[in-house]
Short mmCIF file of C-alpha atoms in Angstrom, two decimals:
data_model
loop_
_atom_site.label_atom_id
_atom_site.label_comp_id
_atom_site.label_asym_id
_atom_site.label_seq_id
_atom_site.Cartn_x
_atom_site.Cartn_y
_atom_site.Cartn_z
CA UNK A 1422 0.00 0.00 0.00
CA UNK A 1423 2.87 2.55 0.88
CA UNK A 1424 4.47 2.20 -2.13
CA UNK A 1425 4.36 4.80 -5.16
CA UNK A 1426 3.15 4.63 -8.38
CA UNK A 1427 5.95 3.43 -10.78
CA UNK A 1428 6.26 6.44 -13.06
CA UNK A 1429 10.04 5.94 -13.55
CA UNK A 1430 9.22 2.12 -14.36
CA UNK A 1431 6.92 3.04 -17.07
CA UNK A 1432 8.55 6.04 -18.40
CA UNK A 1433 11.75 3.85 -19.09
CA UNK A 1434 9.79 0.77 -20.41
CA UNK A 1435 8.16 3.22 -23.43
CA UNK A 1436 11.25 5.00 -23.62
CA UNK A 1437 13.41 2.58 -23.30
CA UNK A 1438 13.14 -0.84 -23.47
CA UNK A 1439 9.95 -0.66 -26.18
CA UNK A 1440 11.75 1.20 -28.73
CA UNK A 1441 14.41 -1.39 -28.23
CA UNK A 1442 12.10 -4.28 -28.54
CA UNK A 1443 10.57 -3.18 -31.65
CA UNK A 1444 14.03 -3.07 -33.43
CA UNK A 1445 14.43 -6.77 -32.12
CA UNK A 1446 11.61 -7.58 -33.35
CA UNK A 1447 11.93 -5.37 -37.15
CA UNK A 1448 11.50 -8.06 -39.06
CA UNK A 1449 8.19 -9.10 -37.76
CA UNK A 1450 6.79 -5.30 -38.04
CA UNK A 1451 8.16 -5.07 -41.75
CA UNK A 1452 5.90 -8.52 -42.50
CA UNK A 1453 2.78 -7.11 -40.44
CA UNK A 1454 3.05 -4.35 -43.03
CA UNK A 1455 3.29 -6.05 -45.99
CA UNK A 1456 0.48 -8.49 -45.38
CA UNK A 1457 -1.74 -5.60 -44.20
CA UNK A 1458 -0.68 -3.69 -47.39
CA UNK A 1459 -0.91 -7.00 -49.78
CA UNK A 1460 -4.82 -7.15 -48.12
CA UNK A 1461 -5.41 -3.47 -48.61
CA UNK A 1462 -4.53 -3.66 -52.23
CA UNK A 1463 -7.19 -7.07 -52.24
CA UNK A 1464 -9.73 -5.35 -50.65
CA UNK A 1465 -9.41 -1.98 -53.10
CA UNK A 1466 -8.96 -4.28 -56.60
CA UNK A 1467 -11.40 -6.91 -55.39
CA UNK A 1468 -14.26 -3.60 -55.25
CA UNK A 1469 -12.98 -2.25 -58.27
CA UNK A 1470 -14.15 -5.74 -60.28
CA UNK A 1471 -17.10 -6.33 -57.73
CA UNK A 1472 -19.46 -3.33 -57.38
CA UNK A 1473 -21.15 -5.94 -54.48
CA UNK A 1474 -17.41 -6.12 -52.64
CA UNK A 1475 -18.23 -3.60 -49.83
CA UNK A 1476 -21.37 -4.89 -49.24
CA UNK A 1477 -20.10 -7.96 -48.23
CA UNK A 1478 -17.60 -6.95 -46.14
CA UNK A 1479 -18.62 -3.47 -44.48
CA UNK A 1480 -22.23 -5.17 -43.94
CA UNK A 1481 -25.20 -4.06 -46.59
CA UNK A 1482 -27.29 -1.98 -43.48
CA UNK A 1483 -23.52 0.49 -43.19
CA UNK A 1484 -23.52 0.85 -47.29
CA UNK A 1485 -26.94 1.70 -47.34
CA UNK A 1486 -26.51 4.57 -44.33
CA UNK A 1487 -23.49 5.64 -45.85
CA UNK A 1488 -25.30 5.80 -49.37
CA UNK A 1489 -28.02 8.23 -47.71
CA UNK A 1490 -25.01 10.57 -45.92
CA UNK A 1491 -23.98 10.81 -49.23
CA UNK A 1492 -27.30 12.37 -50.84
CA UNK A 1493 -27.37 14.32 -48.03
CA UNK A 1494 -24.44 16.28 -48.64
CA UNK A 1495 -23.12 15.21 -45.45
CA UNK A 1496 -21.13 11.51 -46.62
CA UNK A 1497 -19.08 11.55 -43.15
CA UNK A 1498 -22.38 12.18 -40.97
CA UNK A 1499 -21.49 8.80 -39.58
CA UNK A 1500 -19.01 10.15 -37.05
CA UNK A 1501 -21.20 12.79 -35.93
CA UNK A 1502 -24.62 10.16 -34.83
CA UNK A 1503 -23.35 9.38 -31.35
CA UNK A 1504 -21.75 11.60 -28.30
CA UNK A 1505 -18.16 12.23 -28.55
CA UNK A 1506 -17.23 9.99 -24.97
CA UNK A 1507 -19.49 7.61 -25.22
CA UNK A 1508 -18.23 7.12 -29.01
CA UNK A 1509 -14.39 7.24 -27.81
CA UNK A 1510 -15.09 4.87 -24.60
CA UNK A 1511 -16.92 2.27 -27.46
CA UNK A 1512 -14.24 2.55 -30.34
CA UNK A 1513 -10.94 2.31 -27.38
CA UNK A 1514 -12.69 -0.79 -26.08
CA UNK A 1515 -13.36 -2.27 -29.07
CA UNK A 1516 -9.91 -1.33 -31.10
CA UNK A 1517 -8.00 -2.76 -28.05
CA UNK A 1518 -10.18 -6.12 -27.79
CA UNK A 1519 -9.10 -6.25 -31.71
CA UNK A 1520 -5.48 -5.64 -30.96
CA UNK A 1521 -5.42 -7.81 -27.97
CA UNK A 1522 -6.58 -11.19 -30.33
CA UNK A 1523 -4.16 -9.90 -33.34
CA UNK A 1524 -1.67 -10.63 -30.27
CA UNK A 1525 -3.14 -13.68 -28.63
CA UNK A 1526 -3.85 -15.43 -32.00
CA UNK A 1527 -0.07 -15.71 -32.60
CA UNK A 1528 -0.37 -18.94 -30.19
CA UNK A 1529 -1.77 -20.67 -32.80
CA UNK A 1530 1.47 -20.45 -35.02
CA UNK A 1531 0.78 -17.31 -35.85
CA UNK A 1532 -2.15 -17.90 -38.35
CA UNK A 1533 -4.79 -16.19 -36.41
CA UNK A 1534 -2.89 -13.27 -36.82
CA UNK A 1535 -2.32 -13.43 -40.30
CA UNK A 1536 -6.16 -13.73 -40.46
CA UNK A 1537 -6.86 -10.87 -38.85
CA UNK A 1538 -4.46 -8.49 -40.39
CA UNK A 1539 -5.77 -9.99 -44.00
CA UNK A 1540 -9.40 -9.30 -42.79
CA UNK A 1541 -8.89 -5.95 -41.27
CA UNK A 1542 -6.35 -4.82 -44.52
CA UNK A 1543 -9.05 -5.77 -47.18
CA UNK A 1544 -12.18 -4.08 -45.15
CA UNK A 1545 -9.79 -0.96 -45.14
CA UNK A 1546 -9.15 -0.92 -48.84
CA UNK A 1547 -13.03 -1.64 -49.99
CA UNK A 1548 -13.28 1.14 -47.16
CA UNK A 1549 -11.47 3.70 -48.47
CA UNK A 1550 -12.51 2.65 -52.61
CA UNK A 1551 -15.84 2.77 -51.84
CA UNK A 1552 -15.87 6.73 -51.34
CA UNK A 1553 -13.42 6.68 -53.95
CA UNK A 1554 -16.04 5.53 -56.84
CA UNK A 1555 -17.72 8.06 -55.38
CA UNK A 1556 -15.43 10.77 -55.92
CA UNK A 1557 -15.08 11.31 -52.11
CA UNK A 1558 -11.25 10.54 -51.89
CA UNK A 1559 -10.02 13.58 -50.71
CA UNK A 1560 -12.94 14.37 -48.38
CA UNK A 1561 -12.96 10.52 -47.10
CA UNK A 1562 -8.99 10.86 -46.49
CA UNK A 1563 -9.39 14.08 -44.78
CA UNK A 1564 -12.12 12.40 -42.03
CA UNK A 1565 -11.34 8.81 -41.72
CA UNK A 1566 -7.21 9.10 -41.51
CA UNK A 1567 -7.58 11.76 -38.65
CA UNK A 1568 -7.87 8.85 -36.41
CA UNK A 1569 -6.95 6.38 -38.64
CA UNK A 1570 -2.97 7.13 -39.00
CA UNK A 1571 -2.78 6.08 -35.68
CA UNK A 1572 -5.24 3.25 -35.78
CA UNK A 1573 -4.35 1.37 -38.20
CA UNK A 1574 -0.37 1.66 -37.29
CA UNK A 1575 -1.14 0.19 -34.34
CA UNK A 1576 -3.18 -2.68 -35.74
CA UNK A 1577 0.28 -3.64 -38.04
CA UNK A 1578 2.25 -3.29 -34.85
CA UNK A 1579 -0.04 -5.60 -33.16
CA UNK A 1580 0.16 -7.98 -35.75
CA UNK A 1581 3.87 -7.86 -35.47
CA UNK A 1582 3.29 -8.67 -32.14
CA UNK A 1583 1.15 -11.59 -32.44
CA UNK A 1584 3.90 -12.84 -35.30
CA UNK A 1585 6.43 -12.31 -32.37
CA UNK A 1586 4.23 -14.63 -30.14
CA UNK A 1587 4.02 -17.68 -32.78
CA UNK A 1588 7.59 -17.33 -33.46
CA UNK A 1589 8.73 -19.66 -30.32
CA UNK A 1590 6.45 -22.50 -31.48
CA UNK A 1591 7.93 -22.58 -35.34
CA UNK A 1592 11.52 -21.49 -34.91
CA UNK A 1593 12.19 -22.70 -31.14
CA UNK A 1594 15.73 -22.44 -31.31
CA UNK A 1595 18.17 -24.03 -28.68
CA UNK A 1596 15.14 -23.94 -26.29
CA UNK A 1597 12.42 -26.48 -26.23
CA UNK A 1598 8.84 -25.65 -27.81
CA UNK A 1599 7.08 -24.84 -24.61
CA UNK A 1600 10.22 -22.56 -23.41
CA UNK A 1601 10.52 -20.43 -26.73
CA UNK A 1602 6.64 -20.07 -27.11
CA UNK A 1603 6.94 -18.50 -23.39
CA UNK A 1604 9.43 -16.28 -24.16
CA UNK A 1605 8.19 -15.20 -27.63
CA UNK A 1606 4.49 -14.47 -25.57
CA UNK A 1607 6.47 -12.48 -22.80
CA UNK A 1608 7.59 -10.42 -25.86
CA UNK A 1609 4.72 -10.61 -28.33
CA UNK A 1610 2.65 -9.19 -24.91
CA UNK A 1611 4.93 -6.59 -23.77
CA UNK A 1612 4.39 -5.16 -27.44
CA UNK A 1613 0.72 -4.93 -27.70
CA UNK A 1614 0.68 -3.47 -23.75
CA UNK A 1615 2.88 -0.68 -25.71
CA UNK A 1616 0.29 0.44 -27.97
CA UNK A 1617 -3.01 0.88 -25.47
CA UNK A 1618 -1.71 4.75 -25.06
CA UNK A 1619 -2.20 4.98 -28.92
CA UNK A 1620 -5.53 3.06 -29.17
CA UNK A 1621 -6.86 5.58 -26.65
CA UNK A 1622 -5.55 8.50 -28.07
CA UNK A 1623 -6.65 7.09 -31.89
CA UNK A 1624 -10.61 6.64 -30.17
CA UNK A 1625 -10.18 10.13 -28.40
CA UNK A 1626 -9.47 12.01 -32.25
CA UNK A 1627 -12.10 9.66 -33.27
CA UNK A 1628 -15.13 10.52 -31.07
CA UNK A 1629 -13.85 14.25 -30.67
CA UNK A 1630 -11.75 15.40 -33.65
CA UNK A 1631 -13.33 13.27 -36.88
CA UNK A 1632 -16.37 14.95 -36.48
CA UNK A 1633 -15.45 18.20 -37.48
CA UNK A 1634 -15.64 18.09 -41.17
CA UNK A 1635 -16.24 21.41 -42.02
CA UNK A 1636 -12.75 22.29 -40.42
CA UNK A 1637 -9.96 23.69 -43.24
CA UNK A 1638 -8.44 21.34 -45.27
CA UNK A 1639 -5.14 22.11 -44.36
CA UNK A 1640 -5.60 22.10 -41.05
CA UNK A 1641 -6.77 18.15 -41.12
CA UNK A 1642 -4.27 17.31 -43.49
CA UNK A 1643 -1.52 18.93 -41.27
CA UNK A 1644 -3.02 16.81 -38.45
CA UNK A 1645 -2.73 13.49 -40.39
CA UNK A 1646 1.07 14.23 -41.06
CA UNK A 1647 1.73 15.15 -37.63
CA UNK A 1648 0.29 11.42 -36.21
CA UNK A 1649 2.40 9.86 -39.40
CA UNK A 1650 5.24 11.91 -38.36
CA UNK A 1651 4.42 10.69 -34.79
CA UNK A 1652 4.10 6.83 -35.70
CA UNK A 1653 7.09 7.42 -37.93
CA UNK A 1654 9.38 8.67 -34.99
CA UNK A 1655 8.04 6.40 -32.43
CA UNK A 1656 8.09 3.11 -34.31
CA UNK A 1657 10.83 3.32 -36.92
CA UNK A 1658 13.43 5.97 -35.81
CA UNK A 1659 13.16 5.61 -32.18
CA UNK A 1660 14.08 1.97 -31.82
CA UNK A 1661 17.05 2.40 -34.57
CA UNK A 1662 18.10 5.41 -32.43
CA UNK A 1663 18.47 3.09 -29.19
CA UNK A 1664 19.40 0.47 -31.14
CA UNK A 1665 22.29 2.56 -32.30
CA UNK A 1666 23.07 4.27 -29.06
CA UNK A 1667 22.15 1.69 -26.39
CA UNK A 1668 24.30 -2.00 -25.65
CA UNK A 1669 24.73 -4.06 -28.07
CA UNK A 1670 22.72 -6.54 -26.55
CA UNK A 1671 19.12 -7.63 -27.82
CA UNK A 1672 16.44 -7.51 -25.95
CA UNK A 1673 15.52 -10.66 -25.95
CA UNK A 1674 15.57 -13.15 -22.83
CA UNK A 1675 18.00 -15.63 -22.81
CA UNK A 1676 16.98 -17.48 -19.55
CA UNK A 1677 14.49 -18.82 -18.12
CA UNK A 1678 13.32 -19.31 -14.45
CA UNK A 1679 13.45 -22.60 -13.20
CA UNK A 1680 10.29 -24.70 -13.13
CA UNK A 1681 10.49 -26.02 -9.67
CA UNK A 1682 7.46 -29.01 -10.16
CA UNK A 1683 5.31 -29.81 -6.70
CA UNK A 1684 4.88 -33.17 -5.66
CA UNK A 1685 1.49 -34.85 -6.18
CA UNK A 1686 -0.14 -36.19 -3.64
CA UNK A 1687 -2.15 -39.18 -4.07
CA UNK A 1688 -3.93 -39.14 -0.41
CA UNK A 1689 -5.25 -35.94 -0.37
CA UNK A 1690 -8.76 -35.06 -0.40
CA UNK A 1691 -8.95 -32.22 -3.84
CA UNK A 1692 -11.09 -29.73 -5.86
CA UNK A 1693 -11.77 -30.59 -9.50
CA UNK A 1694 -9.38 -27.97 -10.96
CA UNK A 1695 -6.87 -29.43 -8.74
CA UNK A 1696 -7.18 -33.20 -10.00
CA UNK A 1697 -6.80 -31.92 -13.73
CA UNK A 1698 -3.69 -30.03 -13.14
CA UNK A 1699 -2.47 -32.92 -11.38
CA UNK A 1700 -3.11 -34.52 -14.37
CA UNK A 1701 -1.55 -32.77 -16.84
CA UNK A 1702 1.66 -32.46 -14.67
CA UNK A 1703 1.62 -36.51 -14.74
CA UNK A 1704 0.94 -36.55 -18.15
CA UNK A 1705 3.78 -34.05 -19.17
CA UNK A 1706 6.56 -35.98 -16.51
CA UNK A 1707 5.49 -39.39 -19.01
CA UNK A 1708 5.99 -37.35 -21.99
CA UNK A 1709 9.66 -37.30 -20.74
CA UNK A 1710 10.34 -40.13 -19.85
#
């Protein structure tokens, strides 16, 4: 209870040891990218040849509200139906339960994440061609990249992070399976806890900032390239900088903790939880044997 609030603890891990993390972990970043941008350019040809595309992936009831915006005169009224908190609250909750399976997926070998970043890079790209057709680009790029610079960045880096994750269970290394795929999670986790200050701040411009569509033009297109310059900085320069400055050492563990197993007692009177990890522990000393 006495003690304080680690601000020095979290001030070095995002200034720090993040930044040096992500430069470990380049390579995966640099694939998140390219499979989100491979998707996006799906999702913008696959409307181009398919008028029907965006109905099938944006849902038919969103077209059709969109559709009216549009003959209203007003085709980003969509950002302007619910209050700004409530809106931000909704969108922060449901971008980080979004980011948080792009991470968690990477248990299964990383293929739920590929999923995901193919499903949310083609819904992007029928997205953003749909208003397109419509000759809406520039006024659809003005509205939906205010939040969506730093939105969709941090979708790619947690997709990175959920390739991170799978990587102990298909390139293990000089560690067993189960030891790699616990240190590639500790890592693949410490990514995606990283990015919740930029989900929140992406659903903040969202419910607040978006809105605003009759603000100048240059004034929303010098807010996109500040949050590019931003994501820039923080995700590409940044962790090259420490890399460059820091030790020469990755960040990546190299031990592990010992497992110290607990005897099982065969006399004892136990809960059902207790007789299936008793279980499992039996099962896993056989595997070994």
């Amino acid at each position: 209870r006495g003690r304080r609030f680690p601000a020095r603890q979290l001030k070095l891990f995002w200034a720090e040891e993040l930044p040096r993390l992500l430069w470990d972990t380049r390579r995966a970043l640099w694939l998140s990218f390219g499979l989100f941008a491979l998707a996006f350019l799906v999702g913008v040809l696959s409307s181009m040849y398919d008028p029907e595309f965006a109905k099938a992936i944006l849902s038919e009831g969103y077209v059709q509200e969109t559709l009216k915006n549009i003959n209203a005169g007003d085709p980003m009224a969509v950002y302007k139906d619910s209050p700004p908190l409530g809106m931000s609250i909704s969108i922060a909750a449901n971008n980080l339960f979004v980011a948080l399976r792009t991470a968690v997926y990477g248990v299964l070998a990383s293929v739920g994440t590929v999923f995901i970043l193919l499903q949310n890079g083609v819904m992007v790209g029928a997205f953003q061609y749909f208003f397109i057709e419509r000759d809406l680009f520039w006024e659809s790029f003005l509205t939906i990249w205010i939040h969506g610079t730093l939105e969709i960045s941090a979708i790619i880096v947690a997709g990175a992070a959920g390739l991170v994750a799978g990587s102990g269970l298909l390139f293990p290394g000089t560690f067993t399976r189960a030891q790699a795929f616990r240190l590639s999670m500790r890592r693949g986790l410490k990514i995606f806890i990283g990015l919740t200050p930029v989900f929140i701040l992406a659903a903040f411009f969202e419910g607040f900032l978006t809105r605003y569509t009759e603000t100048p033009d240059v004034v929303r297109l010098l807010f996109i390239l500040s949050s590019l310059a931003f994501v820039l900085w923080y995700f590409v320069w940044l962790p090259w900088y420490r890399a460059r400055t820091g030790p020469p050492a990755p960040v990546q563990e190299e031990t592990l903790q010992p497992v110290r197993e607990a005897g099982i007692s065969f006399i004892a009177i136990k809960s059902a939880g207790e007789l299936v990890s008793d279980a499992f522990t039996l099962l896993r000393r056989q595997g070994r044997v």
